[in-house]
PDB file of C-alpha atoms in Angstrom:
ATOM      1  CA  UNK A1357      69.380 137.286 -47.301  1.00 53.00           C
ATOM      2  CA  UNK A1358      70.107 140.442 -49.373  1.00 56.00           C
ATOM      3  CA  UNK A1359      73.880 141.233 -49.096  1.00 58.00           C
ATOM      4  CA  UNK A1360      73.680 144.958 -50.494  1.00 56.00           C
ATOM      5  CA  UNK A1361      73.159 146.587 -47.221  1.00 52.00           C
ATOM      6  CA  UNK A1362      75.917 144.713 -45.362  1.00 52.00           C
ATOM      7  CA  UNK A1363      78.654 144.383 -47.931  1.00 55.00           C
ATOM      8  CA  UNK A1364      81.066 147.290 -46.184  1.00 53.00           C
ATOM      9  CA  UNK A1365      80.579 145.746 -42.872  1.00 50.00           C
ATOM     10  CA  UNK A1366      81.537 142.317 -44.674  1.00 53.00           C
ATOM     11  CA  UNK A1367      84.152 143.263 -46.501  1.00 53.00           C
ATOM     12  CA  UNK A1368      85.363 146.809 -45.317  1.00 51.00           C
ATOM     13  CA  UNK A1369      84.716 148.360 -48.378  1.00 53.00           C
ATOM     14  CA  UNK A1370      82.561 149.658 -50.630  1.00 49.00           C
ATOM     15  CA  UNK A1371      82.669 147.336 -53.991  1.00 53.00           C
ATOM     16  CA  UNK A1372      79.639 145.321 -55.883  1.00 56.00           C
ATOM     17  CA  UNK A1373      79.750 142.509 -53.719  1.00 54.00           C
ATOM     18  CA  UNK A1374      77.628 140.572 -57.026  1.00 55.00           C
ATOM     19  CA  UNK A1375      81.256 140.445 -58.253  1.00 60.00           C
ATOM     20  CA  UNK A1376      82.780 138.377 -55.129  1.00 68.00           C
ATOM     21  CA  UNK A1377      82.925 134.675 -56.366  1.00 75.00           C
ATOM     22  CA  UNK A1378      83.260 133.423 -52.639  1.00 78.00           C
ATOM     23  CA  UNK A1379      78.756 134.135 -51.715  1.00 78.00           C
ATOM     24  CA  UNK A1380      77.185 131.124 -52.429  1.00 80.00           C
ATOM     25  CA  UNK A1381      74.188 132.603 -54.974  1.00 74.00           C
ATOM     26  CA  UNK A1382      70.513 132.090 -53.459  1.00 72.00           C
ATOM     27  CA  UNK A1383      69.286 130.524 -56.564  1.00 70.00           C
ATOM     28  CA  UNK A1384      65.489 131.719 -55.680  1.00 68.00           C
ATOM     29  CA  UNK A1385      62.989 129.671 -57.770  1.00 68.00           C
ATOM     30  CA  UNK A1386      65.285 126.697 -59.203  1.00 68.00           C
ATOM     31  CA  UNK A1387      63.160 123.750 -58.006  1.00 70.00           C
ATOM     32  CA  UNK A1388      66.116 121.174 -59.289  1.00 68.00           C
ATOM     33  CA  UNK A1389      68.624 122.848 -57.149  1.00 70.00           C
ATOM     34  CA  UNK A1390      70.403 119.777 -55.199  1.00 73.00           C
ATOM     35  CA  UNK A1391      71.496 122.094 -52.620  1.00 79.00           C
ATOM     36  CA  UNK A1392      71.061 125.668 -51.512  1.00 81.00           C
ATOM     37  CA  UNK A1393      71.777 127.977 -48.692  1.00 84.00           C
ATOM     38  CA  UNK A1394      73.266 126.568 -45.527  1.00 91.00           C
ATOM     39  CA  UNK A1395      71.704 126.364 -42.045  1.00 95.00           C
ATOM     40  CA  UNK A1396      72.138 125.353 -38.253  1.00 95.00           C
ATOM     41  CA  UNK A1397      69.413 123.401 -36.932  1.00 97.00           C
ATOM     42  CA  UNK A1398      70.442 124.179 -33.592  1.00 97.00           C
ATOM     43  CA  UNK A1399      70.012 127.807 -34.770  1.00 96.00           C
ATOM     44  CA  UNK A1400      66.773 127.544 -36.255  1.00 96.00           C
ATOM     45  CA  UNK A1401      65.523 125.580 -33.140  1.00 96.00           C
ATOM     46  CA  UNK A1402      66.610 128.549 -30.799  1.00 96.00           C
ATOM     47  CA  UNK A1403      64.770 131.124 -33.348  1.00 95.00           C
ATOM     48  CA  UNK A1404      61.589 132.856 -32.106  1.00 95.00           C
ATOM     49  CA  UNK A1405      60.905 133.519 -36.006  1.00 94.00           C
ATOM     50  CA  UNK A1406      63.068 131.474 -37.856  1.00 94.00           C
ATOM     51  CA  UNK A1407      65.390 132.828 -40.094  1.00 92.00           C
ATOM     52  CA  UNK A1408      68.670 132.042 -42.801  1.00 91.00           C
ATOM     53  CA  UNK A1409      71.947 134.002 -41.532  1.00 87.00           C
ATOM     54  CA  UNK A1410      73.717 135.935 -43.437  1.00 82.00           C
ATOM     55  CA  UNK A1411      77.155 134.166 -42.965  1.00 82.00           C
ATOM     56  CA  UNK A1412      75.122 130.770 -44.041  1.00 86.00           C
ATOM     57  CA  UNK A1413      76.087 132.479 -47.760  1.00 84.00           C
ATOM     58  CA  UNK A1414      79.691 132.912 -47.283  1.00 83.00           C
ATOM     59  CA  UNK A1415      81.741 129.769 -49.316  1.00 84.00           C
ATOM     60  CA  UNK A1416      84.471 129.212 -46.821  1.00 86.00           C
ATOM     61  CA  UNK A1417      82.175 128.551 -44.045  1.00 85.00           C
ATOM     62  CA  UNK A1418      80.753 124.917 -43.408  1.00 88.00           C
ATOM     63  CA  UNK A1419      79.956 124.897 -39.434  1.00 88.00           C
ATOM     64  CA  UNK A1420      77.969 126.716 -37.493  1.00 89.00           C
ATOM     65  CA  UNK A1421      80.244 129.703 -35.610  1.00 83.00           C
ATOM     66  CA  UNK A1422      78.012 129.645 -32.350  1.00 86.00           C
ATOM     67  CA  UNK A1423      76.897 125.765 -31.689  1.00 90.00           C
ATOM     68  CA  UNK A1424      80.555 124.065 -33.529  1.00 87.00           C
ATOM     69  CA  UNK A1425      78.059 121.743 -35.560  1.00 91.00           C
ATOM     70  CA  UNK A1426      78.000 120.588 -38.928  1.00 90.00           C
ATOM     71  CA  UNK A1427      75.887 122.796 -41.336  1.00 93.00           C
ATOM     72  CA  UNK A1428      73.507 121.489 -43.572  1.00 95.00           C
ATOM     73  CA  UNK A1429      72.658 122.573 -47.100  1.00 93.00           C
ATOM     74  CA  UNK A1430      69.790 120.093 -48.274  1.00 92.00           C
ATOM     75  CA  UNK A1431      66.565 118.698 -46.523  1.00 93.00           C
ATOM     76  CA  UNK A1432      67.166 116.164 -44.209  1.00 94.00           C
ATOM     77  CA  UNK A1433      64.090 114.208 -45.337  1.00 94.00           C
ATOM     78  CA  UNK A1434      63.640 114.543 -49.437  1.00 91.00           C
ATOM     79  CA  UNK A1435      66.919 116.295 -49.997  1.00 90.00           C
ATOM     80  CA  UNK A1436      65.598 119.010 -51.713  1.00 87.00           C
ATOM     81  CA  UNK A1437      67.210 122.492 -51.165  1.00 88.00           C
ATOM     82  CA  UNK A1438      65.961 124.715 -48.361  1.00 86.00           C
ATOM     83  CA  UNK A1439      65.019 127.914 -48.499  1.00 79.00           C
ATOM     84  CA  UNK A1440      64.736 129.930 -50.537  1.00 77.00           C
ATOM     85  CA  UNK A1441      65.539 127.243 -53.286  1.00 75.00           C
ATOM     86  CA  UNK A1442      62.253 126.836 -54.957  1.00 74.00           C
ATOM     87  CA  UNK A1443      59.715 128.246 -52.857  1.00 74.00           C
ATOM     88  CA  UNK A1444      59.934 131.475 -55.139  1.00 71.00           C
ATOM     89  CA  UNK A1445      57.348 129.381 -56.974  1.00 74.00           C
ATOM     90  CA  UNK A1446      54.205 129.416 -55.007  1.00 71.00           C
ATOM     91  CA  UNK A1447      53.065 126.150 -56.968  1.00 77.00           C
ATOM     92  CA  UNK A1448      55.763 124.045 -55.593  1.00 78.00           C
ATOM     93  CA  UNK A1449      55.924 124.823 -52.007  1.00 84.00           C
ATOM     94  CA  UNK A1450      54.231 122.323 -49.125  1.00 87.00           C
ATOM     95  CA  UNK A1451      51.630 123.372 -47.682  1.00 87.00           C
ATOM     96  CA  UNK A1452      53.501 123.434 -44.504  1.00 88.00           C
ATOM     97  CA  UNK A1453      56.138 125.705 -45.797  1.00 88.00           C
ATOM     98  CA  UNK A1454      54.600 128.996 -43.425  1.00 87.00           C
ATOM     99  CA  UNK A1455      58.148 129.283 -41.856  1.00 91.00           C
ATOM    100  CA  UNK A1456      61.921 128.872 -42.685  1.00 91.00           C
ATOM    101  CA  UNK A1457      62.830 126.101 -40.429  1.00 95.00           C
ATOM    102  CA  UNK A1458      60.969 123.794 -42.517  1.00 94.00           C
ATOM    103  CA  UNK A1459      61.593 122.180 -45.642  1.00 92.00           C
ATOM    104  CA  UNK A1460      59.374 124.225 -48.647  1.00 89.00           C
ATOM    105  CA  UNK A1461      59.497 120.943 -51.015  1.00 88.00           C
ATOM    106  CA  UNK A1462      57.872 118.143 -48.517  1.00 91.00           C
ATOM    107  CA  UNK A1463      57.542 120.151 -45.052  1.00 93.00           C
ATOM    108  CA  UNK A1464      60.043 118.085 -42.659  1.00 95.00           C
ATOM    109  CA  UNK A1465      61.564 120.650 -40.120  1.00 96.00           C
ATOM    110  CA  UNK A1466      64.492 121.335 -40.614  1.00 96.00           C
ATOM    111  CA  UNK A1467      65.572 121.720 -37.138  1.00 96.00           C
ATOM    112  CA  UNK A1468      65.269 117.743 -37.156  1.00 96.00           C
ATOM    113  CA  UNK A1469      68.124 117.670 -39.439  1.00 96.00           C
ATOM    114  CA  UNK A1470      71.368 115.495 -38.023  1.00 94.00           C
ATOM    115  CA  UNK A1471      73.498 117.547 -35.301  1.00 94.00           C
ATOM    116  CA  UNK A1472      77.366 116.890 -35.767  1.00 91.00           C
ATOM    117  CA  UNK A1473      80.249 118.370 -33.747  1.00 88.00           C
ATOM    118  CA  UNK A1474      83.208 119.335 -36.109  1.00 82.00           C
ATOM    119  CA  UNK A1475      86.537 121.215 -35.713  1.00 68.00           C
ATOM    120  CA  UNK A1476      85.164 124.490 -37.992  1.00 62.00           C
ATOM    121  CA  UNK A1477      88.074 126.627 -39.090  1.00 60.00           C
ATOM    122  CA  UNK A1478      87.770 129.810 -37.811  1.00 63.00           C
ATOM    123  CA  UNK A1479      90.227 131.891 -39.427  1.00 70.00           C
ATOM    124  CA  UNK A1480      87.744 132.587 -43.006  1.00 74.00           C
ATOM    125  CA  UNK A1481      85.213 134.203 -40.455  1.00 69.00           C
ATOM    126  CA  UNK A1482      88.144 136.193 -38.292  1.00 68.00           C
ATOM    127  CA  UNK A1483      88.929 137.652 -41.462  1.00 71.00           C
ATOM    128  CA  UNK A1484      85.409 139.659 -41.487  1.00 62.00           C
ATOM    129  CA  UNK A1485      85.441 143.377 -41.190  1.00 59.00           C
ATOM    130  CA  UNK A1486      87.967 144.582 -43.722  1.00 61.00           C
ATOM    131  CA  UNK A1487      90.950 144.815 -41.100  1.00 71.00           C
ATOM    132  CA  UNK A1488      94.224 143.749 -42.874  1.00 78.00           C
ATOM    133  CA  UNK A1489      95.196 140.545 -41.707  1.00 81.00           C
ATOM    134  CA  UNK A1490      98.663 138.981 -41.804  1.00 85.00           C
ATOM    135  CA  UNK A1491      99.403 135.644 -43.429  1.00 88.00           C
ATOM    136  CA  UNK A1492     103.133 134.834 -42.849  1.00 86.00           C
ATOM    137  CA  UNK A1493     105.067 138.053 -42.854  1.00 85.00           C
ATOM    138  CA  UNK A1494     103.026 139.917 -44.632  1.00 91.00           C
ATOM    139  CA  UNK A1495      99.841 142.325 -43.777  1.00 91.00           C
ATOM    140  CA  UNK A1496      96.988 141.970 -46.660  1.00 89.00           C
ATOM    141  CA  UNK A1497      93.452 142.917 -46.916  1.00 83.00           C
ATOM    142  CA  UNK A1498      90.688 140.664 -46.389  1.00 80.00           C
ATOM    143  CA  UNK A1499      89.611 140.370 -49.993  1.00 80.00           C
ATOM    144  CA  UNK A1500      92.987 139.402 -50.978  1.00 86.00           C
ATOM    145  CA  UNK A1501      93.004 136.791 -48.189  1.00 88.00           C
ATOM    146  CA  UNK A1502      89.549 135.773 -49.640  1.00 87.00           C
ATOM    147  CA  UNK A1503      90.853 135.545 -53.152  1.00 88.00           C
ATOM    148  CA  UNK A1504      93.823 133.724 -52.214  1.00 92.00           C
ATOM    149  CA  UNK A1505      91.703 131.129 -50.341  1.00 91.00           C
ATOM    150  CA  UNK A1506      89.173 130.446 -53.013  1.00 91.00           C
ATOM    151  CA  UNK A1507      92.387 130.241 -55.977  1.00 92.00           C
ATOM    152  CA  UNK A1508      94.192 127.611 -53.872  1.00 94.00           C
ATOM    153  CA  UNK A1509      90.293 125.365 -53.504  1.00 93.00           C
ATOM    154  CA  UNK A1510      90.273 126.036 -57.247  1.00 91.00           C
ATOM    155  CA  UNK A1511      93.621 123.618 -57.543  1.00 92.00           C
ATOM    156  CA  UNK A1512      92.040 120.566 -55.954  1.00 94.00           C
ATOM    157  CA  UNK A1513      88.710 121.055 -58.225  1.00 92.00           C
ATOM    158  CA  UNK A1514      90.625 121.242 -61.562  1.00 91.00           C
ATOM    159  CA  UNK A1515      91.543 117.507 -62.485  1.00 90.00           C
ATOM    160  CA  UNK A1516      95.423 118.501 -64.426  1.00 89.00           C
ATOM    161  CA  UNK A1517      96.396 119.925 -60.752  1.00 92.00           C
ATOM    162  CA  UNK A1518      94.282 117.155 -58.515  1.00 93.00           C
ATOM    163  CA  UNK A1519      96.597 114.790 -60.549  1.00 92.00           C
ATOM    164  CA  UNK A1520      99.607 116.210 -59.461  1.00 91.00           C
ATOM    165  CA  UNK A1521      98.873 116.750 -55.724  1.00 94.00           C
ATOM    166  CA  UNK A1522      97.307 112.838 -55.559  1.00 94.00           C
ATOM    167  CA  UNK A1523     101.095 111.932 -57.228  1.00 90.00           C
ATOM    168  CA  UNK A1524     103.157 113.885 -54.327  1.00 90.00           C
ATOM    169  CA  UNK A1525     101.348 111.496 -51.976  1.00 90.00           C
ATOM    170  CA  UNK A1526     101.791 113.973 -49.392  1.00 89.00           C
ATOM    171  CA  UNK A1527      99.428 115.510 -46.291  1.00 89.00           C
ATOM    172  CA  UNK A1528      97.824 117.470 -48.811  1.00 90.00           C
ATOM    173  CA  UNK A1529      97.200 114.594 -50.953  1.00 92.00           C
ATOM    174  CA  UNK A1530      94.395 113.206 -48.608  1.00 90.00           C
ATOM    175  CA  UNK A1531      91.425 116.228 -49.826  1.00 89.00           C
ATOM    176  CA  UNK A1532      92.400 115.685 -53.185  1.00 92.00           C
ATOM    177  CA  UNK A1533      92.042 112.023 -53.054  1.00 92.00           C
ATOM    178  CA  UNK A1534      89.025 112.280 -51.001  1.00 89.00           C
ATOM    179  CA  UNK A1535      87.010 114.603 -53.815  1.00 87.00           C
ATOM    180  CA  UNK A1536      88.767 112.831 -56.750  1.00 87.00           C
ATOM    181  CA  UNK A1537      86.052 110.580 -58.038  1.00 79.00           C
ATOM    182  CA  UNK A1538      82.994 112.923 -57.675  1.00 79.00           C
ATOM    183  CA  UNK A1539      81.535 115.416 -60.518  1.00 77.00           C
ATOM    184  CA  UNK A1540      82.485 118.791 -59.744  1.00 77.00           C
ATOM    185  CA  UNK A1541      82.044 121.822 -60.310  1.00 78.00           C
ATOM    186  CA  UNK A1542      84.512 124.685 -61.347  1.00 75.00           C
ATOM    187  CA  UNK A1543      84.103 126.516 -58.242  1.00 81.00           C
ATOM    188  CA  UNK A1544      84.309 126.055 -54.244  1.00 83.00           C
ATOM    189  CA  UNK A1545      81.458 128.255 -53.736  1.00 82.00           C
ATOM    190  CA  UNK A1546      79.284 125.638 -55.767  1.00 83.00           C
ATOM    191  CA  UNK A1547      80.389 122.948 -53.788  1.00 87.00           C
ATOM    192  CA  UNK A1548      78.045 120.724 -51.515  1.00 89.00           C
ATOM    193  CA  UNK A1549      78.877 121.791 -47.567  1.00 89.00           C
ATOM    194  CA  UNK A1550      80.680 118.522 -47.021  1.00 88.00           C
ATOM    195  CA  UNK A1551      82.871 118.916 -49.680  1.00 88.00           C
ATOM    196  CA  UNK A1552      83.955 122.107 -48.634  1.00 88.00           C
ATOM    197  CA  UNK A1553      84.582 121.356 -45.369  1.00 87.00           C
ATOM    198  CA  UNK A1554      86.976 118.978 -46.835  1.00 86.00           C
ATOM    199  CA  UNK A1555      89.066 121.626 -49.067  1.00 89.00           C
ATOM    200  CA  UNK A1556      88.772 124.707 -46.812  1.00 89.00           C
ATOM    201  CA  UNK A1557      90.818 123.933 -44.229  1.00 88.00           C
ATOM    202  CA  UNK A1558      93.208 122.579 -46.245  1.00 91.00           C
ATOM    203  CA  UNK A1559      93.819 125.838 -48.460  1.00 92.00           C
ATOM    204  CA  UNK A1560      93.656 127.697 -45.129  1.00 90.00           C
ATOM    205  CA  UNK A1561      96.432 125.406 -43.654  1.00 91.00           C
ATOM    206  CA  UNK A1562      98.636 126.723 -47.496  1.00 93.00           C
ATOM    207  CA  UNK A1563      98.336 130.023 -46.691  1.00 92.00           C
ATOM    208  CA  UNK A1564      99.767 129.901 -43.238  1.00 88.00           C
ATOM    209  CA  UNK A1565     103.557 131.154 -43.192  1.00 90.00           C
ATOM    210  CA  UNK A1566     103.371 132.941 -46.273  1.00 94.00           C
ATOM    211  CA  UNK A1567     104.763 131.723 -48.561  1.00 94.00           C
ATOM    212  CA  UNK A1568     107.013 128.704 -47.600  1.00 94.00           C
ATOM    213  CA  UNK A1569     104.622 127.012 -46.956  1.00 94.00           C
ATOM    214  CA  UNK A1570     102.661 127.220 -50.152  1.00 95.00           C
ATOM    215  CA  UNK A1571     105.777 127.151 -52.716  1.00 93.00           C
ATOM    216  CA  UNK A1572     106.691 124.005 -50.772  1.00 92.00           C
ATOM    217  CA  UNK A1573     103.032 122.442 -51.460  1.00 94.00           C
ATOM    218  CA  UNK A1574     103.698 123.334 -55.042  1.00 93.00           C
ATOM    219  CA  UNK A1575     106.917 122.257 -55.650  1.00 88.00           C
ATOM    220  CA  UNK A1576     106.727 119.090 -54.173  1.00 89.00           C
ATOM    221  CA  UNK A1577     103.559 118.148 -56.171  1.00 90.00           C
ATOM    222  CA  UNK A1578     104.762 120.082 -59.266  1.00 87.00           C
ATOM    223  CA  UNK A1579     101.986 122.809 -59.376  1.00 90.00           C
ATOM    224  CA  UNK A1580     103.138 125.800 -61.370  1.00 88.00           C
ATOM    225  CA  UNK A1581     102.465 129.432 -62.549  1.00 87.00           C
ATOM    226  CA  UNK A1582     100.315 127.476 -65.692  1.00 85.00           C
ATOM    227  CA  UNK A1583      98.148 125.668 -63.409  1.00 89.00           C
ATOM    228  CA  UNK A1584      96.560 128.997 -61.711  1.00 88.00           C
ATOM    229  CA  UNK A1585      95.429 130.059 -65.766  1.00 81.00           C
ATOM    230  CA  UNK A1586      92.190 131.216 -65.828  1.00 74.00           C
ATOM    231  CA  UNK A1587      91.726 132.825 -62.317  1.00 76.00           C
ATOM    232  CA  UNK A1588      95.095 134.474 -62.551  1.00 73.00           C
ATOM    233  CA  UNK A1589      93.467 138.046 -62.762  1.00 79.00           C
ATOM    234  CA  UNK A1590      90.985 137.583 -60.212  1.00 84.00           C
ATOM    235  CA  UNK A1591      94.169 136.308 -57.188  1.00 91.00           C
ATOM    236  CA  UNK A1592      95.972 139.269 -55.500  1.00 91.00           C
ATOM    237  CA  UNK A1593      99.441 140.959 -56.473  1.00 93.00           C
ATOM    238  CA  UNK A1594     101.199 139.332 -53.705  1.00 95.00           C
ATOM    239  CA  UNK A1595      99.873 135.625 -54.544  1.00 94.00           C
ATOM    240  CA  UNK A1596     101.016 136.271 -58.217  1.00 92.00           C
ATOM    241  CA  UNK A1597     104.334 137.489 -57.255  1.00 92.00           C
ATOM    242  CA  UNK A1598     105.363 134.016 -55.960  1.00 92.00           C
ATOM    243  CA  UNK A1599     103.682 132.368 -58.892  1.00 91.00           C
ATOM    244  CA  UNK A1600     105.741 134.169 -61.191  1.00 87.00           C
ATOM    245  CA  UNK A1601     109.004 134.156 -59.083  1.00 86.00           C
ATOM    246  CA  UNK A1602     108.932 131.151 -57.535  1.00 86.00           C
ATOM    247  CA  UNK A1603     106.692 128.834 -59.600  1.00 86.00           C
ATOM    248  CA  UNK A1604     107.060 129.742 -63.740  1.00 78.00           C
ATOM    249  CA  UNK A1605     108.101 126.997 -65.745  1.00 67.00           C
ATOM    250  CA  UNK A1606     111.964 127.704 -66.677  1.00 59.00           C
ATOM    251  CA  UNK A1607     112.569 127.577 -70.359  1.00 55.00           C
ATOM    252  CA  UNK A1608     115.691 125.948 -69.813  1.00 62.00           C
ATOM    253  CA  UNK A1609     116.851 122.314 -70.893  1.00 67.00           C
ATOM    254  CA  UNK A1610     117.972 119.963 -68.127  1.00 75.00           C
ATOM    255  CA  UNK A1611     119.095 116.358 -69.611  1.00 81.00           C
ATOM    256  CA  UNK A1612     119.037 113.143 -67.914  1.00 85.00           C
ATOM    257  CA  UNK A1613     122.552 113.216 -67.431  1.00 85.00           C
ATOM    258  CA  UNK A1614     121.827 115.871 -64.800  1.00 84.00           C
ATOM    259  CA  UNK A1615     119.078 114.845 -62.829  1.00 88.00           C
ATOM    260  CA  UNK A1616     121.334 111.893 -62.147  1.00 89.00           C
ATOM    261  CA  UNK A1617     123.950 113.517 -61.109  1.00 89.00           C
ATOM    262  CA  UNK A1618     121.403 115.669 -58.809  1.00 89.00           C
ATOM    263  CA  UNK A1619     120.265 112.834 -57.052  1.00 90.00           C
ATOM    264  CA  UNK A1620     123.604 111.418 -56.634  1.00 91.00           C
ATOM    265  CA  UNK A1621     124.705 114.750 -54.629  1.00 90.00           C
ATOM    266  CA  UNK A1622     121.991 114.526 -53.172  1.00 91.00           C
ATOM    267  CA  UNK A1623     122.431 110.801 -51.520  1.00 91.00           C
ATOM    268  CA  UNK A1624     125.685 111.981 -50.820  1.00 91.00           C
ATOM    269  CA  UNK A1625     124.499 114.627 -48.685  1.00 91.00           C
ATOM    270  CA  UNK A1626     122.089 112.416 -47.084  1.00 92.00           C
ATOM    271  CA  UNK A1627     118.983 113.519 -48.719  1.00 90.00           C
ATOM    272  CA  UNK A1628     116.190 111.475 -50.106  1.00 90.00           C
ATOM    273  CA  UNK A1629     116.662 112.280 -53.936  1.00 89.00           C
ATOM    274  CA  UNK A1630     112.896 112.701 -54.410  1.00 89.00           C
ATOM    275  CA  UNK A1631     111.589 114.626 -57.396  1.00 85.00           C
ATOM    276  CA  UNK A1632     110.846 117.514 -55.528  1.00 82.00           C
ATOM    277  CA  UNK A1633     114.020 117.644 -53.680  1.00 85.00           C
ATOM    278  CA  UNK A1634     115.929 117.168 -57.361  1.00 86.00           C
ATOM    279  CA  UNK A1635     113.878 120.048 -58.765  1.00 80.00           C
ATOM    280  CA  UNK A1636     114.785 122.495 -55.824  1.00 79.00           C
ATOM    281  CA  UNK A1637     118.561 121.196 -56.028  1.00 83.00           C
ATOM    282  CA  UNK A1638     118.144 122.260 -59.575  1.00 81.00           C
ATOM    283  CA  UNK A1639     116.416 125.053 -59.708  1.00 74.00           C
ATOM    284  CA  UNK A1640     114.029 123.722 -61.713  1.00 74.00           C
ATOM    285  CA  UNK A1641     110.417 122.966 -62.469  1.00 69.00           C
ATOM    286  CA  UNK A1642     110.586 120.861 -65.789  1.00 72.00           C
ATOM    287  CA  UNK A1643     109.260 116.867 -65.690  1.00 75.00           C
ATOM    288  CA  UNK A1644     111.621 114.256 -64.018  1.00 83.00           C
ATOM    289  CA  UNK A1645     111.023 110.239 -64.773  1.00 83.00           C
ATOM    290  CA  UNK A1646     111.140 108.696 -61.648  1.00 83.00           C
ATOM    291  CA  UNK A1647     113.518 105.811 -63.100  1.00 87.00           C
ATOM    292  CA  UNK A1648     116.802 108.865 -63.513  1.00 86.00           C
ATOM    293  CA  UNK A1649     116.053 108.723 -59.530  1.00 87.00           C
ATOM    294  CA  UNK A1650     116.826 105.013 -58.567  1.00 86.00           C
ATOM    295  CA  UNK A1651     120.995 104.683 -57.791  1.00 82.00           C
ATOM    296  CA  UNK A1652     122.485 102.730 -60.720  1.00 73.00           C
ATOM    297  CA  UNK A1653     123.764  99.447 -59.205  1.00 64.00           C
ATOM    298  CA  UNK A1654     127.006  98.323 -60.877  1.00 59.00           C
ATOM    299  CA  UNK A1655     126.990  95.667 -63.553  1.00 55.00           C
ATOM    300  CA  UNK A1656     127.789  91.739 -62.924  1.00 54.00           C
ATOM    301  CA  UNK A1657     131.270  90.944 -64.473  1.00 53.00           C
TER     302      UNK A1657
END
């Protein structure tokens, strides 16, 4: 399960892959982990020895790339992490923990585990290998696409931006709705498998057509530049480009007199005046009330 050896293959380059966010950590020894490394029962089934792959630690992958089946992260019987969650601690472990496809905490094989088909997203494991890949029209290496992946999960985690996309009642408002009254934590890697498989195709689906599609997403749930604080060093020159072009809160004042008048041009020209069409007929990225949208009806004599 060691990733030092295989981190160039990985990645295509040679950096401390300890530093890359996106490897789900193999938390040897905590007991009270709730989940742990992923695995395929169908996988483990077909093993002469049994063993964890090494893509079961990547964070954007939640089926299995061979079988198309749901992969599991927790012990089908006691829920209790798999391997190599607590069996560091000899102590702890069953007594019929003497191989890897069953459970260390209470012994149930893990090959017994639920099989489900699902539609796994295949373009987080394509991206393997270091080769640049394009996204839209332009060419960008794989740890850029990785980083841009994991910053777009981190805007349905963080509650000020699941708001926002849950308001634009839009396509993309569905995974934010659907993780919205769970206890999460600050990071996609940390996520249960389910949940992920919930977000990651999602963000993948963002990144397609670079960037249109994304600044779209963004205006039309009014997600800005502010919203990407705190993992704005760690996304790629390109991403932060369009944040800072594209998405950076204008300093400039627009009244009430002119979002009216925005949304009447806009019914004029046939157009739903919606807040994110008023903010693009603008220019704009500032708050609108909803009310400076509805046509003024003309007073009863």
């Amino acid at each position: 399960m060691s990733l030092r050896g295989v981190s160039a293959y990985l990645i295509g380059e040679q950096i401390d892959w300890s530093r890359l966010p996106w490897w789900i950590s193999a938390r040897y020894g905590k007991v009270r982990s709730v989940h742990g490394a992923m695995y395929c029962p169908m996988c483990l089934a077909e093993d002469e020895t049994p063993y964890f792959r090494l893509v079961w630690r990547f964070g954007f992958v939640y089926a299995c790339i061979k079988h198309g089946v749901t992969l599991h992260d927790s012990c089908p019987q006691c829920g209790s992490a798999p391997w190599p969650a607590g069996c560091g601690v000899p102590a702890h472990a069953h007594a019929s923990f003497l191989s890897l496809d069953r459970c260390w905490s209470c012994g149930k094989l893990l090959t017994e585990a639920a099989i489900t088909e699902t539609q796994q997203v295949l373009e987080p494991v394509a991206w393997y290998g270091g080769k640049p890949m394009q996204l839209g029209s332009i060419s960008v290496a794989s740890t850029e696409a990785f980083a841009a992946l994991r910053g777009i999960c981190q805007l349905f985690l963080r509650s000020a931006s699941r708001r926002r996309i849950i308001e634009a009642n839009n396509e993309w408002s569905v995974s934010a709705r659907q993780v919205d009254q769970l206890q999460l934590p600050n990071s996609i890697e940390l996520l249960e498998v389910n949940l992920r498989a919930l977000l990651v195709p999602t963000a993948v689906d963002l990144l397609r057509e670079w960037p249109e599609r994304f600044v779209s997403f963004a205006q039309d749930a009014n997600v800005s530049r502010m919203h990407f604080n705190g993992t704005y060093n760690q996304l790629p020159a390109w991403f932060n480009a369009v944040l800072c072009e594209r998405l950076a809160r204008q300093v400039r004042w627009v009244c009430a007199a002119d979002i009216r008048l925005a949304a009447d041009q806009l019914r004029q020209a046939g157009v739903t005046p919606t807040k994110a069409a008023v903010r693009r007929h603008l220019g704009w990225q500032g708050e609108i009330d909803a009310s400076l949208l509805l046509e003024e009806k003309p007073s009863s004599p």
